[in-house]
PDB file of C-alpha atoms and ligand atoms in Angstrom:
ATOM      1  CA  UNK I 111      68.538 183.792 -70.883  1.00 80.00           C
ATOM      2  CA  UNK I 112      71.808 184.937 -69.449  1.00 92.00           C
ATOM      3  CA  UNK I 113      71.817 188.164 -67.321  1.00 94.00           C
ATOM      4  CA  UNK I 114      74.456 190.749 -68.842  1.00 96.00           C
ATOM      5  CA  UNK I 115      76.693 191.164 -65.758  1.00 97.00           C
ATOM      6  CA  UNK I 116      76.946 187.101 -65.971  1.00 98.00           C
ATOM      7  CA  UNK I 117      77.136 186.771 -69.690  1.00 98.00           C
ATOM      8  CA  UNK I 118      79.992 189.528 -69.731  1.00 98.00           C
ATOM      9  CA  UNK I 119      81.935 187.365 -66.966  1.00 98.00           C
ATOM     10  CA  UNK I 120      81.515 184.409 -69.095  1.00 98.00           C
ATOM     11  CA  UNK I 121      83.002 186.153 -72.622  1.00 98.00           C
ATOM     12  CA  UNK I 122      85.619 187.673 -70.444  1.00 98.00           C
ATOM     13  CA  UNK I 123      86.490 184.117 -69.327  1.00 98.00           C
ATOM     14  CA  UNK I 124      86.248 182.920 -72.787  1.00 98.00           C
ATOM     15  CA  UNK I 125      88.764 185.646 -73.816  1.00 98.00           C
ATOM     16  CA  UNK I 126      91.163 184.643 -70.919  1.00 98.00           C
ATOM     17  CA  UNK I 127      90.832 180.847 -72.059  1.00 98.00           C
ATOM     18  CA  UNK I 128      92.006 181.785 -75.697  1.00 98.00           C
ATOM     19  CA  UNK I 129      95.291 183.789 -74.115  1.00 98.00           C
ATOM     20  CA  UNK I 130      95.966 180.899 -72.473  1.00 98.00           C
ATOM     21  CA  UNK I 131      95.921 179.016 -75.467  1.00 98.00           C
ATOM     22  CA  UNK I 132      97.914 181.558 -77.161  1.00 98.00           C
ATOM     23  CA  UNK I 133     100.806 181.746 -74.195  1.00 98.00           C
ATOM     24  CA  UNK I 134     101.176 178.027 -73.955  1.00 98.00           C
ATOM     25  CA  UNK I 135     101.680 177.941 -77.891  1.00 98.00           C
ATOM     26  CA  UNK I 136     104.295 180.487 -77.471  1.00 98.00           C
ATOM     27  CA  UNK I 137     106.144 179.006 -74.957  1.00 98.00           C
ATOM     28  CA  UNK I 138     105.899 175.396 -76.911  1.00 98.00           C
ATOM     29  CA  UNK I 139     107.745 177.656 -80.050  1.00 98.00           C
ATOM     30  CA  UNK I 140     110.659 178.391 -77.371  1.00 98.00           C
ATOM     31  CA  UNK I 141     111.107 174.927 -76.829  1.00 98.00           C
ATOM     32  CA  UNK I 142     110.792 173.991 -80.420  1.00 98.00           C
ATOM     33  CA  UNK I 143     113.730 176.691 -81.123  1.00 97.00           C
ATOM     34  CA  UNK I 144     115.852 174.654 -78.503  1.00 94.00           C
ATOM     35  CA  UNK I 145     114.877 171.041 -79.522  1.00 96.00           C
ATOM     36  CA  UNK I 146     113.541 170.321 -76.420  1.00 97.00           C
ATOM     37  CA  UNK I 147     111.058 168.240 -78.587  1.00 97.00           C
ATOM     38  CA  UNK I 148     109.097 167.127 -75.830  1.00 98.00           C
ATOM     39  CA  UNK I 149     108.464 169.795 -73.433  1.00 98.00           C
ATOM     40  CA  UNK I 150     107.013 171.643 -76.912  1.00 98.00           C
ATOM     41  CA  UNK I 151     104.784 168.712 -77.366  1.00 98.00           C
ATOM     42  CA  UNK I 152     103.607 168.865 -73.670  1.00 98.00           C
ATOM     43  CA  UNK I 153     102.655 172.777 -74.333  1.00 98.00           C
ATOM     44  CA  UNK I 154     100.967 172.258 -77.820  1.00 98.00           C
ATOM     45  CA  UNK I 155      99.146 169.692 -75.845  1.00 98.00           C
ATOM     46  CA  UNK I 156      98.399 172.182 -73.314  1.00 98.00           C
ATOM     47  CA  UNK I 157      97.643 174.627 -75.817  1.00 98.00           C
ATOM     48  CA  UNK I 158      94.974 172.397 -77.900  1.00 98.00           C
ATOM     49  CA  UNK I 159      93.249 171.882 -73.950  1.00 98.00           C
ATOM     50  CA  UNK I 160      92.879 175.702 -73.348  1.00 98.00           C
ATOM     51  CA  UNK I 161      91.306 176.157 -77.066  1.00 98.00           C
ATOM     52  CA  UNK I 162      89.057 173.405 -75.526  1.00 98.00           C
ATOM     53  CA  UNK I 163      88.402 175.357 -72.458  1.00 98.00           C
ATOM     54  CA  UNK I 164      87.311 178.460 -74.032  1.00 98.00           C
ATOM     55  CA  UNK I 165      84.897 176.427 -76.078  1.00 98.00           C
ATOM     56  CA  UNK I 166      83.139 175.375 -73.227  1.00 98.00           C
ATOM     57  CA  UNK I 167      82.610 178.449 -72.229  1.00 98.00           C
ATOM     58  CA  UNK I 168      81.260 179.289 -76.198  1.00 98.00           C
ATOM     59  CA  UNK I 169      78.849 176.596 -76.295  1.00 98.00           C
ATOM     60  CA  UNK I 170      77.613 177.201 -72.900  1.00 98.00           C
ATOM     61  CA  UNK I 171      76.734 180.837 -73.662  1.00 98.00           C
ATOM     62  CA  UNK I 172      74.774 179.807 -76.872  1.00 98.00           C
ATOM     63  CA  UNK I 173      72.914 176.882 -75.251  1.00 97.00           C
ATOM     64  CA  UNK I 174      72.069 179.408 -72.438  1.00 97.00           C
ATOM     65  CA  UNK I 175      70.825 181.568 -74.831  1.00 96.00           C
ATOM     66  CA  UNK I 176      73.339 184.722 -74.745  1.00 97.00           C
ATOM     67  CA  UNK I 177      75.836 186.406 -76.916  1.00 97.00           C
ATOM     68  CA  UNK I 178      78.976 185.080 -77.490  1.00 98.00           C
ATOM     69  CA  UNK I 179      81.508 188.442 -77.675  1.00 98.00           C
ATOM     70  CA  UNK I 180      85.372 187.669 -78.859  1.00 98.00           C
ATOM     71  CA  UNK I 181      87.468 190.564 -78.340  1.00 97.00           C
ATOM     72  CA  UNK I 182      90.999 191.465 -78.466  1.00 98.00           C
ATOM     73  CA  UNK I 183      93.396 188.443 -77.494  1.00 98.00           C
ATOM     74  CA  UNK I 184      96.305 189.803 -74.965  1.00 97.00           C
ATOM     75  CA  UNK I 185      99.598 189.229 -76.967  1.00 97.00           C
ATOM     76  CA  UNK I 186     101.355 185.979 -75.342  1.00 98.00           C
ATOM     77  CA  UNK I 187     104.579 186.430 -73.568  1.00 96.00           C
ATOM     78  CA  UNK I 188     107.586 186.348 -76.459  1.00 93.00           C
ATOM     79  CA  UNK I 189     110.457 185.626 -74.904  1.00 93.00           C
ATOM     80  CA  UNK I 190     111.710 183.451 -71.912  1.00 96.00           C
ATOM     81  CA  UNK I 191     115.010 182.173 -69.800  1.00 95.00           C
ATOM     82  CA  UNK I 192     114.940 179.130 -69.353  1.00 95.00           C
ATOM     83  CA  UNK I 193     112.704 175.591 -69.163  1.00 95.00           C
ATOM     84  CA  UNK I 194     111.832 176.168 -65.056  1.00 95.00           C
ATOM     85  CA  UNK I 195     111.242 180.031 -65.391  1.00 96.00           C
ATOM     86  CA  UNK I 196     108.490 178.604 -68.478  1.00 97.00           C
ATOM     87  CA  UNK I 197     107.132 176.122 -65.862  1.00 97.00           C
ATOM     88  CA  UNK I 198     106.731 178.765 -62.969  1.00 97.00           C
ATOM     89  CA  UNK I 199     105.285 181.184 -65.378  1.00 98.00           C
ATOM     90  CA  UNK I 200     102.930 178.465 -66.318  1.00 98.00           C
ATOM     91  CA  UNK I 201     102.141 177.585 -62.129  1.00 98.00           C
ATOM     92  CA  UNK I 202     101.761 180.961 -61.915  1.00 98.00           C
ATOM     93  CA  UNK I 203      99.211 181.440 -64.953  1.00 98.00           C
ATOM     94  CA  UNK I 204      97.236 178.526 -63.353  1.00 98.00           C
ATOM     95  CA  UNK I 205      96.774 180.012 -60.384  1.00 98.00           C
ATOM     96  CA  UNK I 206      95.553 183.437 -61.508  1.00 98.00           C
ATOM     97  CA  UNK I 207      93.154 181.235 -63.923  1.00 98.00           C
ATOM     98  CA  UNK I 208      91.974 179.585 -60.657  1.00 98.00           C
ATOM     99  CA  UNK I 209      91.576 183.162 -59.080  1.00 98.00           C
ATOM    100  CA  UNK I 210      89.268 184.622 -62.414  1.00 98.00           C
ATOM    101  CA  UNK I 211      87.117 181.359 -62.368  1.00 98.00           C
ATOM    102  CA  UNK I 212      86.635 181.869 -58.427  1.00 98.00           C
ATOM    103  CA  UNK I 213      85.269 185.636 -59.227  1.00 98.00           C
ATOM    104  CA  UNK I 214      83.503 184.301 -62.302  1.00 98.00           C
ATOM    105  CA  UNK I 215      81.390 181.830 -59.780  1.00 98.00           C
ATOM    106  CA  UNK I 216      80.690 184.989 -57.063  1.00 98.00           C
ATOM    107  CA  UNK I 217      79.041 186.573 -60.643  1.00 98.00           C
ATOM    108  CA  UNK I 218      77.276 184.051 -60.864  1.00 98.00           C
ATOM    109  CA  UNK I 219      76.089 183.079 -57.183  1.00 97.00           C
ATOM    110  CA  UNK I 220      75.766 187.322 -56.921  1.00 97.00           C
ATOM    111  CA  UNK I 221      73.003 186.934 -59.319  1.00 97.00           C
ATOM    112  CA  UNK I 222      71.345 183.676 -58.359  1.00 97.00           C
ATOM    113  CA  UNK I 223      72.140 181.836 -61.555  1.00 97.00           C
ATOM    114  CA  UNK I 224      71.918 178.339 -60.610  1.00 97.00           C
ATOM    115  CA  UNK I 225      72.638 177.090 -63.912  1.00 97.00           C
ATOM    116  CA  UNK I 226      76.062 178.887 -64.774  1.00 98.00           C
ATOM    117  CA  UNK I 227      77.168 178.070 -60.991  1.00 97.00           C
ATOM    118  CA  UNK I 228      76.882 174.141 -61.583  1.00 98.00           C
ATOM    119  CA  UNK I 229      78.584 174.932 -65.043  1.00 98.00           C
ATOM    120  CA  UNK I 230      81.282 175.914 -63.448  1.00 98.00           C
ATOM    121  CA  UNK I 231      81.870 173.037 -61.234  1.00 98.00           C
ATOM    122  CA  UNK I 232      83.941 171.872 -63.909  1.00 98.00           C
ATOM    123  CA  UNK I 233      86.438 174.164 -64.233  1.00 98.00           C
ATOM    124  CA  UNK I 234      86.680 174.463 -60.358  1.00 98.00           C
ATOM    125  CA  UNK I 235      87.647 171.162 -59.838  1.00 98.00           C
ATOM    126  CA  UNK I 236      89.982 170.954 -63.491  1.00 97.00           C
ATOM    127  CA  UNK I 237      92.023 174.495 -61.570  1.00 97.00           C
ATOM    128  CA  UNK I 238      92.884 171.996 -58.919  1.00 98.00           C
ATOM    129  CA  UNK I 239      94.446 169.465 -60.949  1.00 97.00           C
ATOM    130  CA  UNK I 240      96.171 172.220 -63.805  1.00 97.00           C
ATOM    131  CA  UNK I 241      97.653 173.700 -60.506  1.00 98.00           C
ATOM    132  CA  UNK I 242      98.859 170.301 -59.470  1.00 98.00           C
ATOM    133  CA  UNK I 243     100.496 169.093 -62.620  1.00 97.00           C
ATOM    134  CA  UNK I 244     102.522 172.762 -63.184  1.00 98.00           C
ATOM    135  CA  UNK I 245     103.894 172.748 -60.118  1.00 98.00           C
ATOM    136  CA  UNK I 246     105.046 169.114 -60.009  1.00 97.00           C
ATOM    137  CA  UNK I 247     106.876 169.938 -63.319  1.00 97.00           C
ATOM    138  CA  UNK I 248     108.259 172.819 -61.564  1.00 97.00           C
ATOM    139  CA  UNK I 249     109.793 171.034 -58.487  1.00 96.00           C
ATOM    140  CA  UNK I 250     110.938 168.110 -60.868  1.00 94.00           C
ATOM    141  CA  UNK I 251     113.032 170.871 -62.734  1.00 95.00           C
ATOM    142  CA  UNK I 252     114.667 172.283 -59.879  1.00 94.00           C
ATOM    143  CA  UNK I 253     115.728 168.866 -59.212  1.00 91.00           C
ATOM    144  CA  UNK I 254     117.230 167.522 -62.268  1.00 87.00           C
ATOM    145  CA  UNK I 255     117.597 170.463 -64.485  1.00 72.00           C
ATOM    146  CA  UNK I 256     120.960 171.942 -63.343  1.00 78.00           C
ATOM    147  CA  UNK I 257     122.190 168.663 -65.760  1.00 82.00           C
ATOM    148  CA  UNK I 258     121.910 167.925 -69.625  1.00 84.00           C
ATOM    149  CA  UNK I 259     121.312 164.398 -68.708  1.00 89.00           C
ATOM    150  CA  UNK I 260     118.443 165.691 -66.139  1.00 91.00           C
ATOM    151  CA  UNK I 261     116.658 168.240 -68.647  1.00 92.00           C
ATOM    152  CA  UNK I 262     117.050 165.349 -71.061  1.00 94.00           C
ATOM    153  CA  UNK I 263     114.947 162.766 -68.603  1.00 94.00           C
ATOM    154  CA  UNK I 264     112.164 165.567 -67.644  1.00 95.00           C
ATOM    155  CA  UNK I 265     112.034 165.917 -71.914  1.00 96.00           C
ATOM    156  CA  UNK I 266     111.436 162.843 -72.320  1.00 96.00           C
ATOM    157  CA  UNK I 267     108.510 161.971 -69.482  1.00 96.00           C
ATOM    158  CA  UNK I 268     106.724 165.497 -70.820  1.00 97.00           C
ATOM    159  CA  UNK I 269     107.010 164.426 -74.513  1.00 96.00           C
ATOM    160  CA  UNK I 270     105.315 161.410 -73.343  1.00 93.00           C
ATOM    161  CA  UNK I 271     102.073 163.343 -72.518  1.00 91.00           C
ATOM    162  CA  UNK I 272      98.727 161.927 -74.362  1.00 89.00           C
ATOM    163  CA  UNK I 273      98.091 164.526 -78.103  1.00 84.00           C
ATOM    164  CA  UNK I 274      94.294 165.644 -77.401  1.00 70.00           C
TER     165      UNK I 274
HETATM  166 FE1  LIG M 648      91.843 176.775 -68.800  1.00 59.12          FE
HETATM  167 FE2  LIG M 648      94.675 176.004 -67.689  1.00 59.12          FE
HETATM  168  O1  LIG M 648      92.955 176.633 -67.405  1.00 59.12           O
END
């Protein structure tokens, strides 16, 4: 049975997990509304992963026995500038997701629960690579996207990522 101070971490994460979801769908419409057709499929792609994310975190409160709790999403970001401000939002997103998990795992090492700590793992090690990816994407932007032909190219490889 989950303790409450670690269950409420854990719904809390779950919560954050679904506004995730919801911001990278939002920022997939703004590149639908400019045809950048593959950039929107990267971020619907990214989208469908958080969704997947925050039921992790719903089947592992179950199996452990607790209360799942969804409250309130945070309404998503609405509008944005341009494709490398949506990419540094997103590095920056990452990294406060990295920062929640980290004080989600001193809950749960606070509390001595052994099993939520190796749970975890996961999503300690998956922070390192979402990190990774946004901020490649970012530093590939401020290289080529000052041209049409260069946003066109970065489209392109991003529309290329695998539909989950
Ligand atoms: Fe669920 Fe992008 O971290």
């Amino acid at each position: 049975m989950l303790n409450k101070k670690v269950q409420d971490a854990l719904n809390q994460q779950l919560n954050a997990e679904l506004y995730s979801s919801y911001e990278y769908l939002s920022m997939s419409a703004f590149f639908d509304e400019q045809n950048l057709d593959g950039m929107a499929k990267w971020m619907k792609v990214q989208s469908r992963e958080e969704y997947e994310h925050a039921m992790k975190f719903y089947d592992y409160i179950l199996q452990a026995n607790g209360k799942v709790e969804l409250n309130t999403i945070k309404e998503p970001t609405k509008s944005f500038k341009t494709p490398l401000d949506v990419f540094e939002e997103t590095y920056q997103h990452e990294k406060n997701v990295t920062k929640m998990i980290y004080k989600l795992f001193d809950v749960a090492l606070a509390e001595k629960d052994h099993a939520t700590n190796i749970f975890l793992h996961w999503f300690i090690t998956e922070q390192v690579e979402e990190e990774a990816t946004a901020l490649k994407i970012v530093d590939k932007l401020k290289m080529l996207a000052d041209t049409k032909s260069g946003l066109y190219l970065i489209d392109r490889e991003l529309g290329q990522r695998a539909s989950r």
